[in-house]
Amino acid sequence: MTLTGRPSILFVCRDNSGLSLMAEAIAIAAHSHVRAFSAAVAETAPVDIAAVECLHYARIPADGLSSKPVELFGFSGAPRVDVVVAMVDEAHQALGRLAWHQIARMERWTFDDVSCLRDVNQRRISYRRLLPRLKAAVRAVVDRAAALPVAA
């Protein structure tokens, strides 16, 4: 695969309310040499306030984060996606059914779907506990994406 310009990474999870938004925010804040997006494979949900609080606590900007369906990235005129990261098992299974995913490199992560927890305090604790692992995973995928060949 030969890329032009900055590589683009799409972080995908079930409802795009927490983990994938956090990954997008981390990538945007810490890695200006890539473009980052996030999306849902199922019905979108409101942005999880516990995820936003976790980002703010870590001093990672969360302004402008919004939940959106993955199908948007298959439309004409959508941003080019070079790497798609399925963050939870449900996302990995659903992405296999989308035709456009074959043009991007796929990665499969195994994070717990924190947004499924009903109690907001449990979600706050869970997001904070996995934030270091999430930051490390984002850094690693950004490094791999940056190493892909770039067209002159």
mmCIF file with all atom_site columns, C-alpha atoms in Angstrom:
data_model
loop_
_atom_site.group_PDB
_atom_site.id
_atom_site.type_symbol
_atom_site.label_atom_id
_atom_site.label_alt_id
_atom_site.label_comp_id
_atom_site.label_asym_id
_atom_site.label_entity_id
_atom_site.label_seq_id
_atom_site.pdbx_PDB_ins_code
_atom_site.Cartn_x
_atom_site.Cartn_y
_atom_site.Cartn_z
_atom_site.occupancy
_atom_site.B_iso_or_equiv
_atom_site.pdbx_formal_charge
_atom_site.auth_seq_id
_atom_site.auth_comp_id
_atom_site.auth_asym_id
_atom_site.auth_atom_id
_atom_site.pdbx_PDB_model_num
ATOM 1   C CA . MET A 1 1   ? 0.000   0.000  0.000  1.00 0.00 ? 1   MET A CA 1
ATOM 2   C CA . THR A 1 2   ? 1.374   3.436  -0.926 1.00 0.00 ? 2   THR A CA 1
ATOM 3   C CA . LEU A 1 3   ? 0.065   6.440  0.955  1.00 0.00 ? 3   LEU A CA 1
ATOM 4   C CA . THR A 1 4   ? -0.036  10.072 -0.030 1.00 0.00 ? 4   THR A CA 1
ATOM 5   C CA . GLY A 1 5   ? 0.229   12.757 2.635  1.00 0.00 ? 5   GLY A CA 1
ATOM 6   C CA . ARG A 1 6   ? -0.504  11.895 6.256  1.00 0.00 ? 6   ARG A CA 1
ATOM 7   C CA . PRO A 1 7   ? -1.760  8.369  6.942  1.00 0.00 ? 7   PRO A CA 1
ATOM 8   C CA . SER A 1 8   ? -5.341  8.101  8.222  1.00 0.00 ? 8   SER A CA 1
ATOM 9   C CA . ILE A 1 9   ? -6.481  5.797  11.001 1.00 0.00 ? 9   ILE A CA 1
ATOM 10  C CA . LEU A 1 10  ? -10.105 4.893  11.707 1.00 0.00 ? 10  LEU A CA 1
ATOM 11  C CA . PHE A 1 11  ? -10.834 3.564  15.215 1.00 0.00 ? 11  PHE A CA 1
ATOM 12  C CA . VAL A 1 12  ? -14.035 1.506  15.254 1.00 0.00 ? 12  VAL A CA 1
ATOM 13  C CA . CYS A 1 13  ? -16.068 0.080  18.096 1.00 0.00 ? 13  CYS A CA 1
ATOM 14  C CA . ARG A 1 14  ? -19.652 -0.909 18.717 1.00 0.00 ? 14  ARG A CA 1
ATOM 15  C CA . ASP A 1 15  ? -21.397 2.413  19.331 1.00 0.00 ? 15  ASP A CA 1
ATOM 16  C CA . ASN A 1 16  ? -18.610 5.037  19.027 1.00 0.00 ? 16  ASN A CA 1
ATOM 17  C CA . SER A 1 17  ? -19.443 6.515  22.414 1.00 0.00 ? 17  SER A CA 1
ATOM 18  C CA . GLY A 1 18  ? -16.276 5.856  24.416 1.00 0.00 ? 18  GLY A CA 1
ATOM 19  C CA . LEU A 1 19  ? -13.207 3.814  23.484 1.00 0.00 ? 19  LEU A CA 1
ATOM 20  C CA . SER A 1 20  ? -12.992 4.690  19.806 1.00 0.00 ? 20  SER A CA 1
ATOM 21  C CA . LEU A 1 21  ? -13.560 8.372  20.579 1.00 0.00 ? 21  LEU A CA 1
ATOM 22  C CA . MET A 1 22  ? -10.811 8.227  23.191 1.00 0.00 ? 22  MET A CA 1
ATOM 23  C CA . ALA A 1 23  ? -8.425  6.627  20.682 1.00 0.00 ? 23  ALA A CA 1
ATOM 24  C CA . GLU A 1 24  ? -9.284  9.317  18.127 1.00 0.00 ? 24  GLU A CA 1
ATOM 25  C CA . ALA A 1 25  ? -8.657  12.089 20.679 1.00 0.00 ? 25  ALA A CA 1
ATOM 26  C CA . ILE A 1 26  ? -5.362  10.556 21.817 1.00 0.00 ? 26  ILE A CA 1
ATOM 27  C CA . ALA A 1 27  ? -4.133  10.228 18.223 1.00 0.00 ? 27  ALA A CA 1
ATOM 28  C CA . ILE A 1 28  ? -5.131  13.784 17.316 1.00 0.00 ? 28  ILE A CA 1
ATOM 29  C CA . ALA A 1 29  ? -3.564  15.275 20.460 1.00 0.00 ? 29  ALA A CA 1
ATOM 30  C CA . ALA A 1 30  ? -0.277  13.389 20.428 1.00 0.00 ? 30  ALA A CA 1
ATOM 31  C CA . HIS A 1 31  ? 0.407   12.498 16.803 1.00 0.00 ? 31  HIS A CA 1
ATOM 32  C CA . SER A 1 32  ? 0.018   15.410 14.386 1.00 0.00 ? 32  SER A CA 1
ATOM 33  C CA . HIS A 1 33  ? 1.586   13.421 11.515 1.00 0.00 ? 33  HIS A CA 1
ATOM 34  C CA . VAL A 1 34  ? -1.554  11.240 11.171 1.00 0.00 ? 34  VAL A CA 1
ATOM 35  C CA . ARG A 1 35  ? -5.242  11.917 10.679 1.00 0.00 ? 35  ARG A CA 1
ATOM 36  C CA . ALA A 1 36  ? -7.539  10.100 13.113 1.00 0.00 ? 36  ALA A CA 1
ATOM 37  C CA . PHE A 1 37  ? -11.247 9.326  12.997 1.00 0.00 ? 37  PHE A CA 1
ATOM 38  C CA . SER A 1 38  ? -13.651 7.061  14.855 1.00 0.00 ? 38  SER A CA 1
ATOM 39  C CA . ALA A 1 39  ? -16.940 5.356  14.054 1.00 0.00 ? 39  ALA A CA 1
ATOM 40  C CA . ALA A 1 40  ? -19.562 2.823  15.167 1.00 0.00 ? 40  ALA A CA 1
ATOM 41  C CA . VAL A 1 41  ? -20.402 -0.525 13.579 1.00 0.00 ? 41  VAL A CA 1
ATOM 42  C CA . ALA A 1 42  ? -23.779 -0.651 15.331 1.00 0.00 ? 42  ALA A CA 1
ATOM 43  C CA . GLU A 1 43  ? -26.205 2.113  16.132 1.00 0.00 ? 43  GLU A CA 1
ATOM 44  C CA . THR A 1 44  ? -24.408 5.218  17.377 1.00 0.00 ? 44  THR A CA 1
ATOM 45  C CA . ALA A 1 45  ? -24.852 6.352  20.972 1.00 0.00 ? 45  ALA A CA 1
ATOM 46  C CA . PRO A 1 46  ? -24.359 9.667  22.747 1.00 0.00 ? 46  PRO A CA 1
ATOM 47  C CA . VAL A 1 47  ? -20.787 10.472 23.688 1.00 0.00 ? 47  VAL A CA 1
ATOM 48  C CA . ASP A 1 48  ? -20.079 8.882  27.080 1.00 0.00 ? 48  ASP A CA 1
ATOM 49  C CA . ILE A 1 49  ? -19.459 11.641 29.628 1.00 0.00 ? 49  ILE A CA 1
ATOM 50  C CA . ALA A 1 50  ? -17.227 9.245  31.599 1.00 0.00 ? 50  ALA A CA 1
ATOM 51  C CA . ALA A 1 51  ? -14.910 8.913  28.575 1.00 0.00 ? 51  ALA A CA 1
ATOM 52  C CA . VAL A 1 52  ? -14.798 12.687 28.116 1.00 0.00 ? 52  VAL A CA 1
ATOM 53  C CA . GLU A 1 53  ? -14.039 13.150 31.831 1.00 0.00 ? 53  GLU A CA 1
ATOM 54  C CA . CYS A 1 54  ? -11.189 10.644 31.540 1.00 0.00 ? 54  CYS A CA 1
ATOM 55  C CA . LEU A 1 55  ? -9.720  12.538 28.594 1.00 0.00 ? 55  LEU A CA 1
ATOM 56  C CA . HIS A 1 56  ? -10.007 15.870 30.424 1.00 0.00 ? 56  HIS A CA 1
ATOM 57  C CA . TYR A 1 57  ? -8.403  14.339 33.533 1.00 0.00 ? 57  TYR A CA 1
ATOM 58  C CA . ALA A 1 58  ? -5.467  13.251 31.333 1.00 0.00 ? 58  ALA A CA 1
ATOM 59  C CA . ARG A 1 59  ? -5.334  16.716 29.712 1.00 0.00 ? 59  ARG A CA 1
ATOM 60  C CA . ILE A 1 60  ? -6.309  15.340 26.297 1.00 0.00 ? 60  ILE A CA 1
ATOM 61  C CA . PRO A 1 61  ? -8.641  17.683 24.364 1.00 0.00 ? 61  PRO A CA 1
ATOM 62  C CA . ALA A 1 62  ? -12.074 16.171 23.768 1.00 0.00 ? 62  ALA A CA 1
ATOM 63  C CA . ASP A 1 63  ? -13.776 19.075 21.998 1.00 0.00 ? 63  ASP A CA 1
ATOM 64  C CA . GLY A 1 64  ? -15.672 18.167 18.860 1.00 0.00 ? 64  GLY A CA 1
ATOM 65  C CA . LEU A 1 65  ? -15.859 14.423 19.467 1.00 0.00 ? 65  LEU A CA 1
ATOM 66  C CA . SER A 1 66  ? -19.045 12.942 18.046 1.00 0.00 ? 66  SER A CA 1
ATOM 67  C CA . SER A 1 67  ? -20.485 9.519  17.414 1.00 0.00 ? 67  SER A CA 1
ATOM 68  C CA . LYS A 1 68  ? -20.904 8.548  13.746 1.00 0.00 ? 68  LYS A CA 1
ATOM 69  C CA . PRO A 1 69  ? -21.628 5.369  11.766 1.00 0.00 ? 69  PRO A CA 1
ATOM 70  C CA . VAL A 1 70  ? -18.783 3.588  9.971  1.00 0.00 ? 70  VAL A CA 1
ATOM 71  C CA . GLU A 1 71  ? -20.777 3.651  6.719  1.00 0.00 ? 71  GLU A CA 1
ATOM 72  C CA . LEU A 1 72  ? -19.923 7.354  6.372  1.00 0.00 ? 72  LEU A CA 1
ATOM 73  C CA . PHE A 1 73  ? -16.351 6.379  5.527  1.00 0.00 ? 73  PHE A CA 1
ATOM 74  C CA . GLY A 1 74  ? -17.527 4.338  2.551  1.00 0.00 ? 74  GLY A CA 1
ATOM 75  C CA . PHE A 1 75  ? -19.238 7.277  0.821  1.00 0.00 ? 75  PHE A CA 1
ATOM 76  C CA . SER A 1 76  ? -17.753 9.131  -2.107 1.00 0.00 ? 76  SER A CA 1
ATOM 77  C CA . GLY A 1 77  ? -15.823 12.137 -0.818 1.00 0.00 ? 77  GLY A CA 1
ATOM 78  C CA . ALA A 1 78  ? -15.190 10.588 2.597  1.00 0.00 ? 78  ALA A CA 1
ATOM 79  C CA . PRO A 1 79  ? -11.678 10.826 4.022  1.00 0.00 ? 79  PRO A CA 1
ATOM 80  C CA . ARG A 1 80  ? -9.281  8.159  2.768  1.00 0.00 ? 80  ARG A CA 1
ATOM 81  C CA . VAL A 1 81  ? -8.687  5.506  5.439  1.00 0.00 ? 81  VAL A CA 1
ATOM 82  C CA . ASP A 1 82  ? -5.353  3.693  5.440  1.00 0.00 ? 82  ASP A CA 1
ATOM 83  C CA . VAL A 1 83  ? -5.665  1.702  8.679  1.00 0.00 ? 83  VAL A CA 1
ATOM 84  C CA . VAL A 1 84  ? -8.863  0.495  10.345 1.00 0.00 ? 84  VAL A CA 1
ATOM 85  C CA . VAL A 1 85  ? -8.635  -0.571 13.983 1.00 0.00 ? 85  VAL A CA 1
ATOM 86  C CA . ALA A 1 86  ? -11.411 -2.797 15.326 1.00 0.00 ? 86  ALA A CA 1
ATOM 87  C CA . MET A 1 87  ? -11.205 -2.065 19.029 1.00 0.00 ? 87  MET A CA 1
ATOM 88  C CA . VAL A 1 88  ? -13.642 -4.718 20.314 1.00 0.00 ? 88  VAL A CA 1
ATOM 89  C CA . ASP A 1 89  ? -14.709 -8.142 19.019 1.00 0.00 ? 89  ASP A CA 1
ATOM 90  C CA . GLU A 1 90  ? -18.125 -6.939 17.802 1.00 0.00 ? 90  GLU A CA 1
ATOM 91  C CA . ALA A 1 91  ? -16.450 -4.301 15.634 1.00 0.00 ? 91  ALA A CA 1
ATOM 92  C CA . HIS A 1 92  ? -14.073 -6.835 14.108 1.00 0.00 ? 92  HIS A CA 1
ATOM 93  C CA . GLN A 1 93  ? -16.945 -9.148 13.174 1.00 0.00 ? 93  GLN A CA 1
ATOM 94  C CA . ALA A 1 94  ? -19.014 -6.331 11.662 1.00 0.00 ? 94  ALA A CA 1
ATOM 95  C CA . LEU A 1 95  ? -16.140 -4.836 9.663  1.00 0.00 ? 95  LEU A CA 1
ATOM 96  C CA . GLY A 1 96  ? -15.684 -8.120 7.825  1.00 0.00 ? 96  GLY A CA 1
ATOM 97  C CA . ARG A 1 97  ? -19.093 -7.569 6.234  1.00 0.00 ? 97  ARG A CA 1
ATOM 98  C CA . LEU A 1 98  ? -18.258 -4.135 4.791  1.00 0.00 ? 98  LEU A CA 1
ATOM 99  C CA . ALA A 1 99  ? -16.940 -4.146 1.219  1.00 0.00 ? 99  ALA A CA 1
ATOM 100 C CA . TRP A 1 100 ? -14.789 -1.010 1.483  1.00 0.00 ? 100 TRP A CA 1
ATOM 101 C CA . HIS A 1 101 ? -12.727 -2.366 4.389  1.00 0.00 ? 101 HIS A CA 1
ATOM 102 C CA . GLN A 1 102 ? -10.627 -4.359 1.906  1.00 0.00 ? 102 GLN A CA 1
ATOM 103 C CA . ILE A 1 103 ? -8.817  -1.239 0.728  1.00 0.00 ? 103 ILE A CA 1
ATOM 104 C CA . ALA A 1 104 ? -7.395  -0.466 4.175  1.00 0.00 ? 104 ALA A CA 1
ATOM 105 C CA . ARG A 1 105 ? -5.048  -2.370 6.441  1.00 0.00 ? 105 ARG A CA 1
ATOM 106 C CA . MET A 1 106 ? -6.991  -3.911 9.338  1.00 0.00 ? 106 MET A CA 1
ATOM 107 C CA . GLU A 1 107 ? -5.931  -4.304 12.957 1.00 0.00 ? 107 GLU A CA 1
ATOM 108 C CA . ARG A 1 108 ? -7.817  -6.121 15.692 1.00 0.00 ? 108 ARG A CA 1
ATOM 109 C CA . TRP A 1 109 ? -7.566  -4.989 19.303 1.00 0.00 ? 109 TRP A CA 1
ATOM 110 C CA . THR A 1 110 ? -9.201  -6.648 22.299 1.00 0.00 ? 110 THR A CA 1
ATOM 111 C CA . PHE A 1 111 ? -10.377 -3.916 24.640 1.00 0.00 ? 111 PHE A CA 1
ATOM 112 C CA . ASP A 1 112 ? -13.349 -4.394 26.945 1.00 0.00 ? 112 ASP A CA 1
ATOM 113 C CA . ASP A 1 113 ? -16.446 -2.550 25.743 1.00 0.00 ? 113 ASP A CA 1
ATOM 114 C CA . VAL A 1 114 ? -16.617 -0.158 28.703 1.00 0.00 ? 114 VAL A CA 1
ATOM 115 C CA . SER A 1 115 ? -19.627 1.731  27.345 1.00 0.00 ? 115 SER A CA 1
ATOM 116 C CA . CYS A 1 116 ? -21.754 -1.366 28.089 1.00 0.00 ? 116 CYS A CA 1
ATOM 117 C CA . LEU A 1 117 ? -21.344 -0.826 31.830 1.00 0.00 ? 117 LEU A CA 1
ATOM 118 C CA . ARG A 1 118 ? -24.515 0.730  33.245 1.00 0.00 ? 118 ARG A CA 1
ATOM 119 C CA . ASP A 1 119 ? -22.960 2.502  36.226 1.00 0.00 ? 119 ASP A CA 1
ATOM 120 C CA . VAL A 1 120 ? -21.207 5.744  35.287 1.00 0.00 ? 120 VAL A CA 1
ATOM 121 C CA . ASN A 1 121 ? -18.742 5.394  38.174 1.00 0.00 ? 121 ASN A CA 1
ATOM 122 C CA . GLN A 1 122 ? -17.733 1.929  36.945 1.00 0.00 ? 122 GLN A CA 1
ATOM 123 C CA . ARG A 1 123 ? -17.208 3.389  33.475 1.00 0.00 ? 123 ARG A CA 1
ATOM 124 C CA . ARG A 1 124 ? -15.069 6.237  34.902 1.00 0.00 ? 124 ARG A CA 1
ATOM 125 C CA . ILE A 1 125 ? -12.857 3.767  36.754 1.00 0.00 ? 125 ILE A CA 1
ATOM 126 C CA . SER A 1 126 ? -12.631 1.420  33.767 1.00 0.00 ? 126 SER A CA 1
ATOM 127 C CA . TYR A 1 127 ? -11.680 4.173  31.312 1.00 0.00 ? 127 TYR A CA 1
ATOM 128 C CA . ARG A 1 128 ? -8.980  5.483  33.661 1.00 0.00 ? 128 ARG A CA 1
ATOM 129 C CA . ARG A 1 129 ? -7.573  2.000  34.190 1.00 0.00 ? 129 ARG A CA 1
ATOM 130 C CA . LEU A 1 130 ? -7.265  1.272  30.495 1.00 0.00 ? 130 LEU A CA 1
ATOM 131 C CA . LEU A 1 131 ? -6.060  4.726  29.430 1.00 0.00 ? 131 LEU A CA 1
ATOM 132 C CA . PRO A 1 132 ? -2.318  3.838  29.655 1.00 0.00 ? 132 PRO A CA 1
ATOM 133 C CA . ARG A 1 133 ? -2.878  0.683  27.571 1.00 0.00 ? 133 ARG A CA 1
ATOM 134 C CA . LEU A 1 134 ? -4.974  2.649  25.080 1.00 0.00 ? 134 LEU A CA 1
ATOM 135 C CA . LYS A 1 135 ? -2.304  5.354  24.746 1.00 0.00 ? 135 LYS A CA 1
ATOM 136 C CA . ALA A 1 136 ? 0.359   2.701  24.126 1.00 0.00 ? 136 ALA A CA 1
ATOM 137 C CA . ALA A 1 137 ? -1.803  0.930  21.534 1.00 0.00 ? 137 ALA A CA 1
ATOM 138 C CA . VAL A 1 138 ? -2.520  4.213  19.715 1.00 0.00 ? 138 VAL A CA 1
ATOM 139 C CA . ARG A 1 139 ? 1.187   5.090  19.724 1.00 0.00 ? 139 ARG A CA 1
ATOM 140 C CA . ALA A 1 140 ? 2.031   1.670  18.259 1.00 0.00 ? 140 ALA A CA 1
ATOM 141 C CA . VAL A 1 141 ? -0.577  1.827  15.453 1.00 0.00 ? 141 VAL A CA 1
ATOM 142 C CA . VAL A 1 142 ? 0.493   5.390  14.623 1.00 0.00 ? 142 VAL A CA 1
ATOM 143 C CA . ASP A 1 143 ? 4.114   4.227  14.372 1.00 0.00 ? 143 ASP A CA 1
ATOM 144 C CA . ARG A 1 144 ? 3.113   1.333  12.094 1.00 0.00 ? 144 ARG A CA 1
ATOM 145 C CA . ALA A 1 145 ? 0.985   3.644  9.926  1.00 0.00 ? 145 ALA A CA 1
ATOM 146 C CA . ALA A 1 146 ? 3.805   6.184  9.665  1.00 0.00 ? 146 ALA A CA 1
ATOM 147 C CA . ALA A 1 147 ? 6.144   3.412  8.484  1.00 0.00 ? 147 ALA A CA 1
ATOM 148 C CA . LEU A 1 148 ? 3.932   2.550  5.500  1.00 0.00 ? 148 LEU A CA 1
ATOM 149 C CA . PRO A 1 149 ? 5.406   3.665  2.140  1.00 0.00 ? 149 PRO A CA 1
ATOM 150 C CA . VAL A 1 150 ? 4.362   7.174  1.132  1.00 0.00 ? 150 VAL A CA 1
ATOM 151 C CA . ALA A 1 151 ? 3.995   8.239  -2.508 1.00 0.00 ? 151 ALA A CA 1
ATOM 152 C CA . ALA A 1 152 ? 6.192   11.140 -3.561 1.00 0.00 ? 152 ALA A CA 1
#
